[in-house]
Amino acid sequence: SFVRNDARRKVEGSVIAKASASEGDADEYLSLAGLDENPPPPREWIVENWLARGVVTCLFGGAGFGKTMLAHKICLHVGNGVPLFGSAVAMGPVLAYFAEDDADELKRRQLAILRSIGRTARHSSEGIFLSSRVGKENALMVPAQFQRVLYLTGFGMHVASEVKRLQPALLVLDNIAQLYGGLENDRFQVTQFVNTLSWIALHNRCAVLLLGHVAKAEGSEFSGSTAWDASVRARLWLERRMDGALELHRKKANYASRDSVTLEFEHGALKEFSPGEHAVSMLAGEAERKILSALEVFTARQ
């Protein structure tokens, strides 16, 4: 069975290699002479300064911090053209694969986020394609036996086909531990994997958001080879601060400046706070704690 599967992967890999060679691997040198008269079009954003069209962005964070919840929020905002992180959003279809939550959990999270932005599912779910992959074989690419080169699996071929068919503005893949079949610390394999996702993003003019966990070390921003940082054009990091709030950092941004946004859980969804709003929220919370503490003291004294 393994030999048959290995042979199939090699065949599939060779098909992809031939297709990519025929479509774009031949050298086509840039002509710079006409740039003054014919400049390139401006860069396109799905979420301005956060998710660029045609490139891969990684989102890393600790287990249970809310990466998947944030990915759900991004899906709904892009699917409905609702501004996000204080930035404009280009409305378009969304295709997302979640490997760790079942279908009912996906629905619960979407419902909570819809309520948080004041929308109903009936009028806000068109063009949003979510798939639960719990318990399924989720590797997009795996190495052939005794080789370091990665090949697309049947599922990887399926994802590439669905992206071509649905033409999403955003493809969400959750998460690296489930979807990447190579060695986490192998720079060559990691770069191959990201490069294949970049090929999908570029040829389908979509943004790809890839989720991953951080390492155990305190303050770690990703796990494994530095290629997880070096091979992507943007890397986001979700941090839990000492005050309990979440902060989403734009830690690497080749096409924008570094920035961050504060997020908090509210009624099962993540809500954005501007610095001023968060300060007011923290003051209100502190005031409430002091009042309740005083109430206990006076009650004890009758």
PDB file of C-alpha atoms in Angstrom:
ATOM      1  CA  SER A   1       0.000   0.000   0.000  1.00  0.00           C
ATOM      2  CA  PHE A   2       2.813   2.397   0.894  1.00  0.00           C
ATOM      3  CA  VAL A   3       4.603   1.620  -2.396  1.00  0.00           C
ATOM      4  CA  ARG A   4       1.401   2.285  -4.359  1.00  0.00           C
ATOM      5  CA  ASN A   5       0.787   5.545  -2.496  1.00  0.00           C
ATOM      6  CA  ASP A   6       4.406   6.579  -2.979  1.00  0.00           C
ATOM      7  CA  ALA A   7       4.176   5.891  -6.693  1.00  0.00           C
ATOM      8  CA  ARG A   8       0.932   7.871  -6.911  1.00  0.00           C
ATOM      9  CA  ARG A   9       2.510  10.841  -5.160  1.00  0.00           C
ATOM     10  CA  LYS A  10       5.466  10.771  -7.531  1.00  0.00           C
ATOM     11  CA  VAL A  11       3.115  10.746 -10.521  1.00  0.00           C
ATOM     12  CA  GLU A  12       1.037  13.584  -9.080  1.00  0.00           C
ATOM     13  CA  GLY A  13       4.184  15.527  -8.273  1.00  0.00           C
ATOM     14  CA  SER A  14       5.536  15.096 -11.789  1.00  0.00           C
ATOM     15  CA  VAL A  15       2.219  16.271 -13.270  1.00  0.00           C
ATOM     16  CA  ILE A  16       2.347  19.429 -11.152  1.00  0.00           C
ATOM     17  CA  ALA A  17       6.010  19.947 -12.043  1.00  0.00           C
ATOM     18  CA  LYS A  18       5.302  19.627 -15.775  1.00  0.00           C
ATOM     19  CA  ALA A  19       2.275  21.913 -15.541  1.00  0.00           C
ATOM     20  CA  SER A  20       4.239  24.551 -13.659  1.00  0.00           C
ATOM     21  CA  ALA A  21       7.167  24.298 -16.084  1.00  0.00           C
ATOM     22  CA  SER A  22       4.885  24.784 -19.083  1.00  0.00           C
ATOM     23  CA  GLU A  23       3.047  27.717 -17.503  1.00  0.00           C
ATOM     24  CA  GLY A  24       5.722  29.817 -15.886  1.00  0.00           C
ATOM     25  CA  ASP A  25       9.104  28.242 -15.136  1.00  0.00           C
ATOM     26  CA  ALA A  26      10.738  29.271 -18.430  1.00  0.00           C
ATOM     27  CA  ASP A  27      12.853  32.400 -18.012  1.00  0.00           C
ATOM     28  CA  GLU A  28      10.987  35.566 -18.935  1.00  0.00           C
ATOM     29  CA  TYR A  29      13.221  38.527 -18.221  1.00  0.00           C
ATOM     30  CA  LEU A  30      11.641  41.796 -17.190  1.00  0.00           C
ATOM     31  CA  SER A  31      11.666  44.740 -19.531  1.00  0.00           C
ATOM     32  CA  LEU A  32      12.352  47.861 -17.489  1.00  0.00           C
ATOM     33  CA  ALA A  33      12.644  50.360 -20.332  1.00  0.00           C
ATOM     34  CA  GLY A  34       8.930  51.174 -20.415  1.00  0.00           C
ATOM     35  CA  LEU A  35       8.344  51.556 -16.674  1.00  0.00           C
ATOM     36  CA  ASP A  36       7.932  55.327 -16.919  1.00  0.00           C
ATOM     37  CA  GLU A  37       5.076  55.021 -19.418  1.00  0.00           C
ATOM     38  CA  ASN A  38       3.662  51.711 -18.163  1.00  0.00           C
ATOM     39  CA  PRO A  39       4.257  51.329 -14.410  1.00  0.00           C
ATOM     40  CA  PRO A  40       3.053  48.127 -12.706  1.00  0.00           C
ATOM     41  CA  PRO A  41      -0.394  48.220 -11.077  1.00  0.00           C
ATOM     42  CA  PRO A  42      -0.529  49.097  -7.373  1.00  0.00           C
ATOM     43  CA  ARG A  43      -0.302  46.237  -4.894  1.00  0.00           C
ATOM     44  CA  GLU A  44      -3.674  44.654  -4.124  1.00  0.00           C
ATOM     45  CA  TRP A  45      -4.794  43.953  -0.570  1.00  0.00           C
ATOM     46  CA  ILE A  46      -7.511  41.683   0.773  1.00  0.00           C
ATOM     47  CA  VAL A  47      -7.104  43.356   4.191  1.00  0.00           C
ATOM     48  CA  GLU A  48      -5.111  46.539   3.669  1.00  0.00           C
ATOM     49  CA  ASN A  49      -1.582  46.273   5.107  1.00  0.00           C
ATOM     50  CA  TRP A  50      -2.386  42.867   6.678  1.00  0.00           C
ATOM     51  CA  LEU A  51      -3.221  40.349   3.926  1.00  0.00           C
ATOM     52  CA  ALA A  52      -1.871  40.945   0.427  1.00  0.00           C
ATOM     53  CA  ARG A  53      -3.375  39.308  -2.640  1.00  0.00           C
ATOM     54  CA  GLY A  54      -1.137  36.718  -4.296  1.00  0.00           C
ATOM     55  CA  VAL A  55       1.109  35.976  -1.296  1.00  0.00           C
ATOM     56  CA  VAL A  56       1.277  33.719   1.767  1.00  0.00           C
ATOM     57  CA  THR A  57       0.902  35.167   5.273  1.00  0.00           C
ATOM     58  CA  CYS A  58       1.578  33.062   8.383  1.00  0.00           C
ATOM     59  CA  LEU A  59      -0.307  33.545  11.657  1.00  0.00           C
ATOM     60  CA  PHE A  60       1.398  32.052  14.724  1.00  0.00           C
ATOM     61  CA  GLY A  61       0.229  31.931  18.337  1.00  0.00           C
ATOM     62  CA  GLY A  62       0.143  29.755  21.432  1.00  0.00           C
ATOM     63  CA  ALA A  63      -2.296  26.870  21.858  1.00  0.00           C
ATOM     64  CA  GLY A  64      -5.701  28.120  22.938  1.00  0.00           C
ATOM     65  CA  PHE A  65      -4.865  31.782  22.343  1.00  0.00           C
ATOM     66  CA  GLY A  66      -7.554  32.212  19.687  1.00  0.00           C
ATOM     67  CA  LYS A  67      -5.829  31.775  16.307  1.00  0.00           C
ATOM     68  CA  THR A  68      -8.706  29.772  14.868  1.00  0.00           C
ATOM     69  CA  MET A  69     -11.278  32.199  16.265  1.00  0.00           C
ATOM     70  CA  LEU A  70      -9.346  35.045  14.663  1.00  0.00           C
ATOM     71  CA  ALA A  71      -9.245  33.148  11.354  1.00  0.00           C
ATOM     72  CA  HIS A  72     -13.040  32.758  11.554  1.00  0.00           C
ATOM     73  CA  LYS A  73     -13.377  36.499  12.124  1.00  0.00           C
ATOM     74  CA  ILE A  74     -11.163  37.268   9.137  1.00  0.00           C
ATOM     75  CA  CYS A  75     -13.238  34.901   6.973  1.00  0.00           C
ATOM     76  CA  LEU A  76     -16.500  36.664   7.833  1.00  0.00           C
ATOM     77  CA  HIS A  77     -15.076  40.148   7.388  1.00  0.00           C
ATOM     78  CA  VAL A  78     -13.597  39.329   3.972  1.00  0.00           C
ATOM     79  CA  GLY A  79     -16.726  37.440   2.873  1.00  0.00           C
ATOM     80  CA  ASN A  80     -18.852  40.493   3.694  1.00  0.00           C
ATOM     81  CA  GLY A  81     -16.423  43.328   2.981  1.00  0.00           C
ATOM     82  CA  VAL A  82     -16.508  44.554   6.595  1.00  0.00           C
ATOM     83  CA  PRO A  83     -13.464  46.670   7.626  1.00  0.00           C
ATOM     84  CA  LEU A  84     -11.004  44.813   9.874  1.00  0.00           C
ATOM     85  CA  PHE A  85      -8.203  46.046  12.169  1.00  0.00           C
ATOM     86  CA  GLY A  86      -9.163  49.565  11.162  1.00  0.00           C
ATOM     87  CA  SER A  87      -8.328  48.704   7.533  1.00  0.00           C
ATOM     88  CA  ALA A  88     -10.321  48.441   4.312  1.00  0.00           C
ATOM     89  CA  VAL A  89     -11.315  44.942   3.191  1.00  0.00           C
ATOM     90  CA  ALA A  90     -11.737  43.743  -0.391  1.00  0.00           C
ATOM     91  CA  MET A  91     -14.938  41.684  -0.365  1.00  0.00           C
ATOM     92  CA  GLY A  92     -14.706  38.271  -2.018  1.00  0.00           C
ATOM     93  CA  PRO A  93     -15.278  34.527  -1.610  1.00  0.00           C
ATOM     94  CA  VAL A  94     -13.462  32.697   1.197  1.00  0.00           C
ATOM     95  CA  LEU A  95     -12.286  29.074   1.246  1.00  0.00           C
ATOM     96  CA  ALA A  96     -11.133  27.708   4.618  1.00  0.00           C
ATOM     97  CA  TYR A  97     -10.013  24.289   5.865  1.00  0.00           C
ATOM     98  CA  PHE A  98     -10.092  23.715   9.642  1.00  0.00           C
ATOM     99  CA  ALA A  99      -8.401  20.490  10.773  1.00  0.00           C
ATOM    100  CA  GLU A 100      -9.139  20.637  14.517  1.00  0.00           C
ATOM    101  CA  ASP A 101     -12.806  21.680  14.887  1.00  0.00           C
ATOM    102  CA  ASP A 102     -15.864  19.674  13.868  1.00  0.00           C
ATOM    103  CA  ALA A 103     -18.698  21.088  11.772  1.00  0.00           C
ATOM    104  CA  ASP A 104     -20.894  22.063  14.742  1.00  0.00           C
ATOM    105  CA  GLU A 105     -18.031  23.960  16.372  1.00  0.00           C
ATOM    106  CA  LEU A 106     -17.385  25.831  13.123  1.00  0.00           C
ATOM    107  CA  LYS A 107     -21.049  26.848  13.080  1.00  0.00           C
ATOM    108  CA  ARG A 108     -21.010  27.938  16.733  1.00  0.00           C
ATOM    109  CA  ARG A 109     -17.994  30.162  16.162  1.00  0.00           C
ATOM    110  CA  GLN A 110     -19.413  31.687  13.013  1.00  0.00           C
ATOM    111  CA  LEU A 111     -22.712  32.429  14.767  1.00  0.00           C
ATOM    112  CA  ALA A 112     -20.970  34.170  17.674  1.00  0.00           C
ATOM    113  CA  ILE A 113     -18.926  36.336  15.292  1.00  0.00           C
ATOM    114  CA  LEU A 114     -21.975  37.198  13.170  1.00  0.00           C
ATOM    115  CA  ARG A 115     -23.765  38.401  16.293  1.00  0.00           C
ATOM    116  CA  SER A 116     -20.726  40.426  17.358  1.00  0.00           C
ATOM    117  CA  ILE A 117     -20.775  42.395  14.090  1.00  0.00           C
ATOM    118  CA  GLY A 118     -24.559  42.702  14.015  1.00  0.00           C
ATOM    119  CA  ARG A 119     -25.255  40.432  11.051  1.00  0.00           C
ATOM    120  CA  THR A 120     -27.466  37.445  10.341  1.00  0.00           C
ATOM    121  CA  ALA A 121     -26.329  34.209   8.741  1.00  0.00           C
ATOM    122  CA  ARG A 122     -29.105  34.382   6.139  1.00  0.00           C
ATOM    123  CA  HIS A 123     -27.668  37.557   4.629  1.00  0.00           C
ATOM    124  CA  SER A 124     -23.970  37.138   5.410  1.00  0.00           C
ATOM    125  CA  SER A 125     -22.902  33.613   4.475  1.00  0.00           C
ATOM    126  CA  GLU A 126     -22.868  33.663   0.677  1.00  0.00           C
ATOM    127  CA  GLY A 127     -19.442  32.916  -0.765  1.00  0.00           C
ATOM    128  CA  ILE A 128     -18.015  31.570   2.506  1.00  0.00           C
ATOM    129  CA  PHE A 129     -16.882  27.962   2.082  1.00  0.00           C
ATOM    130  CA  LEU A 130     -15.761  26.283   5.319  1.00  0.00           C
ATOM    131  CA  SER A 131     -14.647  22.664   5.615  1.00  0.00           C
ATOM    132  CA  SER A 132     -14.101  20.637   8.791  1.00  0.00           C
ATOM    133  CA  ARG A 133     -11.236  18.168   8.379  1.00  0.00           C
ATOM    134  CA  VAL A 134     -11.296  16.538  11.817  1.00  0.00           C
ATOM    135  CA  GLY A 135     -10.198  12.893  11.672  1.00  0.00           C
ATOM    136  CA  LYS A 136      -9.194  13.022   8.000  1.00  0.00           C
ATOM    137  CA  GLU A 137      -5.812  12.788   6.279  1.00  0.00           C
ATOM    138  CA  ASN A 138      -4.880  16.440   6.090  1.00  0.00           C
ATOM    139  CA  ALA A 139      -1.304  16.560   4.787  1.00  0.00           C
ATOM    140  CA  LEU A 140      -1.092  18.788   1.710  1.00  0.00           C
ATOM    141  CA  MET A 141       2.464  17.735   0.871  1.00  0.00           C
ATOM    142  CA  VAL A 142       4.658  14.812   1.979  1.00  0.00           C
ATOM    143  CA  PRO A 143       8.177  13.606   1.092  1.00  0.00           C
ATOM    144  CA  ALA A 144       8.683  10.540  -1.056  1.00  0.00           C
ATOM    145  CA  GLN A 145      10.427   7.615   0.656  1.00  0.00           C
ATOM    146  CA  PHE A 146      14.097   8.382   1.415  1.00  0.00           C
ATOM    147  CA  GLN A 147      13.803  11.804  -0.269  1.00  0.00           C
ATOM    148  CA  ARG A 148      13.614  15.402   0.947  1.00  0.00           C
ATOM    149  CA  VAL A 149      11.568  16.622  -2.016  1.00  0.00           C
ATOM    150  CA  LEU A 150       7.879  17.131  -1.150  1.00  0.00           C
ATOM    151  CA  TYR A 151       4.975  16.074  -3.348  1.00  0.00           C
ATOM    152  CA  LEU A 152       1.347  17.121  -3.338  1.00  0.00           C
ATOM    153  CA  THR A 153      -0.974  14.516  -1.830  1.00  0.00           C
ATOM    154  CA  GLY A 154      -4.446  13.737  -3.115  1.00  0.00           C
ATOM    155  CA  PHE A 155      -5.817  16.246  -0.627  1.00  0.00           C
ATOM    156  CA  GLY A 156      -3.273  18.826  -1.756  1.00  0.00           C
ATOM    157  CA  MET A 157      -4.399  18.327  -5.357  1.00  0.00           C
ATOM    158  CA  HIS A 158      -8.007  18.697  -4.226  1.00  0.00           C
ATOM    159  CA  VAL A 159      -7.313  22.004  -2.447  1.00  0.00           C
ATOM    160  CA  ALA A 160      -5.507  23.385  -5.508  1.00  0.00           C
ATOM    161  CA  SER A 161      -8.455  22.312  -7.673  1.00  0.00           C
ATOM    162  CA  GLU A 162     -11.020  23.921  -5.354  1.00  0.00           C
ATOM    163  CA  VAL A 163      -9.084  27.188  -5.303  1.00  0.00           C
ATOM    164  CA  LYS A 164      -9.089  27.202  -9.099  1.00  0.00           C
ATOM    165  CA  ARG A 165     -12.828  26.398  -9.209  1.00  0.00           C
ATOM    166  CA  LEU A 166     -14.068  28.795  -6.502  1.00  0.00           C
ATOM    167  CA  GLN A 167     -11.537  31.610  -7.103  1.00  0.00           C
ATOM    168  CA  PRO A 168     -11.536  32.789  -3.459  1.00  0.00           C
ATOM    169  CA  ALA A 169     -10.103  36.120  -2.395  1.00  0.00           C
ATOM    170  CA  LEU A 170      -8.795  34.334   0.709  1.00  0.00           C
ATOM    171  CA  LEU A 171      -7.657  30.758   1.403  1.00  0.00           C
ATOM    172  CA  VAL A 172      -7.317  29.856   5.110  1.00  0.00           C
ATOM    173  CA  LEU A 173      -5.363  26.740   6.154  1.00  0.00           C
ATOM    174  CA  ASP A 174      -5.518  25.676   9.824  1.00  0.00           C
ATOM    175  CA  ASN A 175      -2.931  24.457  10.784  1.00  0.00           C
ATOM    176  CA  ILE A 176       0.698  23.650   9.898  1.00  0.00           C
ATOM    177  CA  ALA A 177       0.935  20.630  12.246  1.00  0.00           C
ATOM    178  CA  GLN A 178      -1.891  18.933  10.334  1.00  0.00           C
ATOM    179  CA  LEU A 179      -1.198  20.161   6.796  1.00  0.00           C
ATOM    180  CA  TYR A 180       2.585  20.008   6.487  1.00  0.00           C
ATOM    181  CA  GLY A 181       4.004  16.502   6.039  1.00  0.00           C
ATOM    182  CA  GLY A 182       7.696  17.359   6.104  1.00  0.00           C
ATOM    183  CA  LEU A 183      10.145  18.007   8.933  1.00  0.00           C
ATOM    184  CA  GLU A 184       9.352  21.207  10.832  1.00  0.00           C
ATOM    185  CA  ASN A 185      13.053  22.085  11.152  1.00  0.00           C
ATOM    186  CA  ASP A 186      14.063  21.273   7.563  1.00  0.00           C
ATOM    187  CA  ARG A 187      14.635  24.628   5.862  1.00  0.00           C
ATOM    188  CA  PHE A 188      14.551  23.080   2.375  1.00  0.00           C
ATOM    189  CA  GLN A 189      11.245  21.263   2.920  1.00  0.00           C
ATOM    190  CA  VAL A 190       9.589  24.205   4.667  1.00  0.00           C
ATOM    191  CA  THR A 191      10.584  26.490   1.793  1.00  0.00           C
ATOM    192  CA  GLN A 192       9.184  23.990  -0.745  1.00  0.00           C
ATOM    193  CA  PHE A 193       5.886  23.874   1.129  1.00  0.00           C
ATOM    194  CA  VAL A 194       5.528  27.656   1.386  1.00  0.00           C
ATOM    195  CA  ASN A 195       6.644  28.069  -2.235  1.00  0.00           C
ATOM    196  CA  THR A 196       3.887  25.718  -3.400  1.00  0.00           C
ATOM    197  CA  LEU A 197       1.302  27.721  -1.448  1.00  0.00           C
ATOM    198  CA  SER A 198       2.789  30.873  -2.978  1.00  0.00           C
ATOM    199  CA  TRP A 199       2.307  29.361  -6.439  1.00  0.00           C
ATOM    200  CA  ILE A 200      -1.364  28.714  -5.622  1.00  0.00           C
ATOM    201  CA  ALA A 201      -1.781  32.261  -4.265  1.00  0.00           C
ATOM    202  CA  LEU A 202      -0.051  33.927  -7.216  1.00  0.00           C
ATOM    203  CA  HIS A 203      -1.774  31.969  -9.984  1.00  0.00           C
ATOM    204  CA  ASN A 204      -5.220  32.375  -8.447  1.00  0.00           C
ATOM    205  CA  ARG A 205      -4.763  35.974  -7.223  1.00  0.00           C
ATOM    206  CA  CYS A 206      -5.786  35.126  -3.669  1.00  0.00           C
ATOM    207  CA  ALA A 207      -4.312  35.696  -0.232  1.00  0.00           C
ATOM    208  CA  VAL A 208      -3.275  32.581   1.697  1.00  0.00           C
ATOM    209  CA  LEU A 209      -3.421  32.641   5.505  1.00  0.00           C
ATOM    210  CA  LEU A 210      -1.530  29.717   7.102  1.00  0.00           C
ATOM    211  CA  LEU A 211      -1.939  29.127  10.848  1.00  0.00           C
ATOM    212  CA  GLY A 212       0.694  27.577  13.097  1.00  0.00           C
ATOM    213  CA  HIS A 213       1.699  27.068  16.732  1.00  0.00           C
ATOM    214  CA  VAL A 214       4.682  28.617  18.484  1.00  0.00           C
ATOM    215  CA  ALA A 215       7.468  26.690  20.239  1.00  0.00           C
ATOM    216  CA  LYS A 216       7.459  25.989  24.004  1.00  0.00           C
ATOM    217  CA  ALA A 217      10.045  28.663  24.848  1.00  0.00           C
ATOM    218  CA  GLU A 218       8.647  31.803  26.474  1.00  0.00           C
ATOM    219  CA  GLY A 219       8.255  34.584  23.911  1.00  0.00           C
ATOM    220  CA  SER A 220       8.590  32.236  20.930  1.00  0.00           C
ATOM    221  CA  GLU A 221       6.976  33.650  17.790  1.00  0.00           C
ATOM    222  CA  PHE A 222       6.931  30.489  15.649  1.00  0.00           C
ATOM    223  CA  SER A 223       8.110  26.881  15.784  1.00  0.00           C
ATOM    224  CA  GLY A 224      10.695  25.050  13.697  1.00  0.00           C
ATOM    225  CA  SER A 225      12.955  26.300  10.930  1.00  0.00           C
ATOM    226  CA  THR A 226      13.546  30.006  10.394  1.00  0.00           C
ATOM    227  CA  ALA A 227      12.158  29.370   6.902  1.00  0.00           C
ATOM    228  CA  TRP A 228       8.663  29.722   8.410  1.00  0.00           C
ATOM    229  CA  ASP A 229       9.617  33.378   8.820  1.00  0.00           C
ATOM    230  CA  ALA A 230      12.012  33.870   5.914  1.00  0.00           C
ATOM    231  CA  SER A 231       9.940  32.296   3.125  1.00  0.00           C
ATOM    232  CA  VAL A 232       6.690  34.207   3.734  1.00  0.00           C
ATOM    233  CA  ARG A 233       6.111  37.846   2.830  1.00  0.00           C
ATOM    234  CA  ALA A 234       4.246  38.571   6.073  1.00  0.00           C
ATOM    235  CA  ARG A 235       4.110  36.946   9.506  1.00  0.00           C
ATOM    236  CA  LEU A 236       1.534  37.699  12.182  1.00  0.00           C
ATOM    237  CA  TRP A 237       1.965  36.809  15.843  1.00  0.00           C
ATOM    238  CA  LEU A 238      -0.873  36.542  18.367  1.00  0.00           C
ATOM    239  CA  GLU A 239       0.347  37.286  21.903  1.00  0.00           C
ATOM    240  CA  ARG A 240      -1.493  37.038  25.230  1.00  0.00           C
ATOM    241  CA  ARG A 241      -0.463  39.996  27.372  1.00  0.00           C
ATOM    242  CA  MET A 242      -0.123  40.108  31.147  1.00  0.00           C
ATOM    243  CA  ASP A 243      -3.457  41.978  31.421  1.00  0.00           C
ATOM    244  CA  GLY A 244      -5.215  39.070  29.668  1.00  0.00           C
ATOM    245  CA  ALA A 245      -5.844  40.904  26.397  1.00  0.00           C
ATOM    246  CA  LEU A 246      -4.661  39.533  23.073  1.00  0.00           C
ATOM    247  CA  GLU A 247      -2.415  41.562  20.829  1.00  0.00           C
ATOM    248  CA  LEU A 248      -2.010  40.757  17.149  1.00  0.00           C
ATOM    249  CA  HIS A 249       1.387  41.904  15.892  1.00  0.00           C
ATOM    250  CA  ARG A 250       2.453  42.421  12.317  1.00  0.00           C
ATOM    251  CA  LYS A 251       5.942  41.119  13.086  1.00  0.00           C
ATOM    252  CA  LYS A 252       7.112  40.746   9.501  1.00  0.00           C
ATOM    253  CA  ALA A 253       5.609  42.871   6.774  1.00  0.00           C
ATOM    254  CA  ASN A 254       7.553  43.163   3.520  1.00  0.00           C
ATOM    255  CA  TYR A 255       4.870  45.388   2.011  1.00  0.00           C
ATOM    256  CA  ALA A 256       3.765  47.443   5.034  1.00  0.00           C
ATOM    257  CA  SER A 257       5.066  48.850   8.301  1.00  0.00           C
ATOM    258  CA  ARG A 258       4.953  46.895  11.548  1.00  0.00           C
ATOM    259  CA  ASP A 259       1.804  47.415  13.583  1.00  0.00           C
ATOM    260  CA  SER A 260      -0.416  45.767  16.196  1.00  0.00           C
ATOM    261  CA  VAL A 261      -4.058  45.645  17.252  1.00  0.00           C
ATOM    262  CA  THR A 262      -5.634  44.740  20.593  1.00  0.00           C
ATOM    263  CA  LEU A 263      -8.298  42.013  20.723  1.00  0.00           C
ATOM    264  CA  GLU A 264     -10.521  40.728  23.524  1.00  0.00           C
ATOM    265  CA  PHE A 265     -13.027  37.889  23.814  1.00  0.00           C
ATOM    266  CA  GLU A 266     -16.602  39.094  24.158  1.00  0.00           C
ATOM    267  CA  HIS A 267     -19.620  36.744  24.023  1.00  0.00           C
ATOM    268  CA  GLY A 268     -17.663  34.007  22.254  1.00  0.00           C
ATOM    269  CA  ALA A 269     -16.080  36.251  19.637  1.00  0.00           C
ATOM    270  CA  LEU A 270     -12.996  38.420  19.291  1.00  0.00           C
ATOM    271  CA  LYS A 271     -13.571  42.156  19.387  1.00  0.00           C
ATOM    272  CA  GLU A 272     -11.100  44.811  18.290  1.00  0.00           C
ATOM    273  CA  PHE A 273     -10.157  47.634  20.630  1.00  0.00           C
ATOM    274  CA  SER A 274      -8.364  50.827  19.754  1.00  0.00           C
ATOM    275  CA  PRO A 275      -5.735  51.833  22.381  1.00  0.00           C
ATOM    276  CA  GLY A 276      -8.192  54.371  23.854  1.00  0.00           C
ATOM    277  CA  GLU A 277     -11.072  51.905  23.965  1.00  0.00           C
ATOM    278  CA  HIS A 278      -8.894  49.285  25.628  1.00  0.00           C
ATOM    279  CA  ALA A 279      -7.739  51.779  28.282  1.00  0.00           C
ATOM    280  CA  VAL A 280     -11.367  52.680  29.079  1.00  0.00           C
ATOM    281  CA  SER A 281     -12.282  48.970  29.214  1.00  0.00           C
ATOM    282  CA  MET A 282      -9.423  48.243  31.625  1.00  0.00           C
ATOM    283  CA  LEU A 283     -10.403  51.190  33.879  1.00  0.00           C
ATOM    284  CA  ALA A 284     -14.010  50.031  33.936  1.00  0.00           C
ATOM    285  CA  GLY A 285     -12.933  46.496  34.843  1.00  0.00           C
ATOM    286  CA  GLU A 286     -10.684  47.754  37.643  1.00  0.00           C
ATOM    287  CA  ALA A 287     -13.472  49.967  38.991  1.00  0.00           C
ATOM    288  CA  GLU A 288     -15.879  47.029  39.019  1.00  0.00           C
ATOM    289  CA  ARG A 289     -13.403  44.855  40.926  1.00  0.00           C
ATOM    290  CA  LYS A 290     -12.873  47.565  43.562  1.00  0.00           C
ATOM    291  CA  ILE A 291     -16.615  48.115  44.031  1.00  0.00           C
ATOM    292  CA  LEU A 292     -17.258  44.385  44.474  1.00  0.00           C
ATOM    293  CA  SER A 293     -14.364  44.134  46.928  1.00  0.00           C
ATOM    294  CA  ALA A 294     -15.731  47.059  48.953  1.00  0.00           C
ATOM    295  CA  LEU A 295     -19.211  45.525  48.884  1.00  0.00           C
ATOM    296  CA  GLU A 296     -17.835  42.317  50.431  1.00  0.00           C
ATOM    297  CA  VAL A 297     -16.122  44.319  53.192  1.00  0.00           C
ATOM    298  CA  PHE A 298     -19.263  46.335  54.055  1.00  0.00           C
ATOM    299  CA  THR A 299     -21.451  43.224  53.911  1.00  0.00           C
ATOM    300  CA  ALA A 300     -19.140  41.489  56.380  1.00  0.00           C
ATOM    301  CA  ARG A 301     -19.415  44.525  58.674  1.00  0.00           C
ATOM    302  CA  GLN A 302     -23.223  44.536  58.263  1.00  0.00           C
TER     303      GLN A 302
END
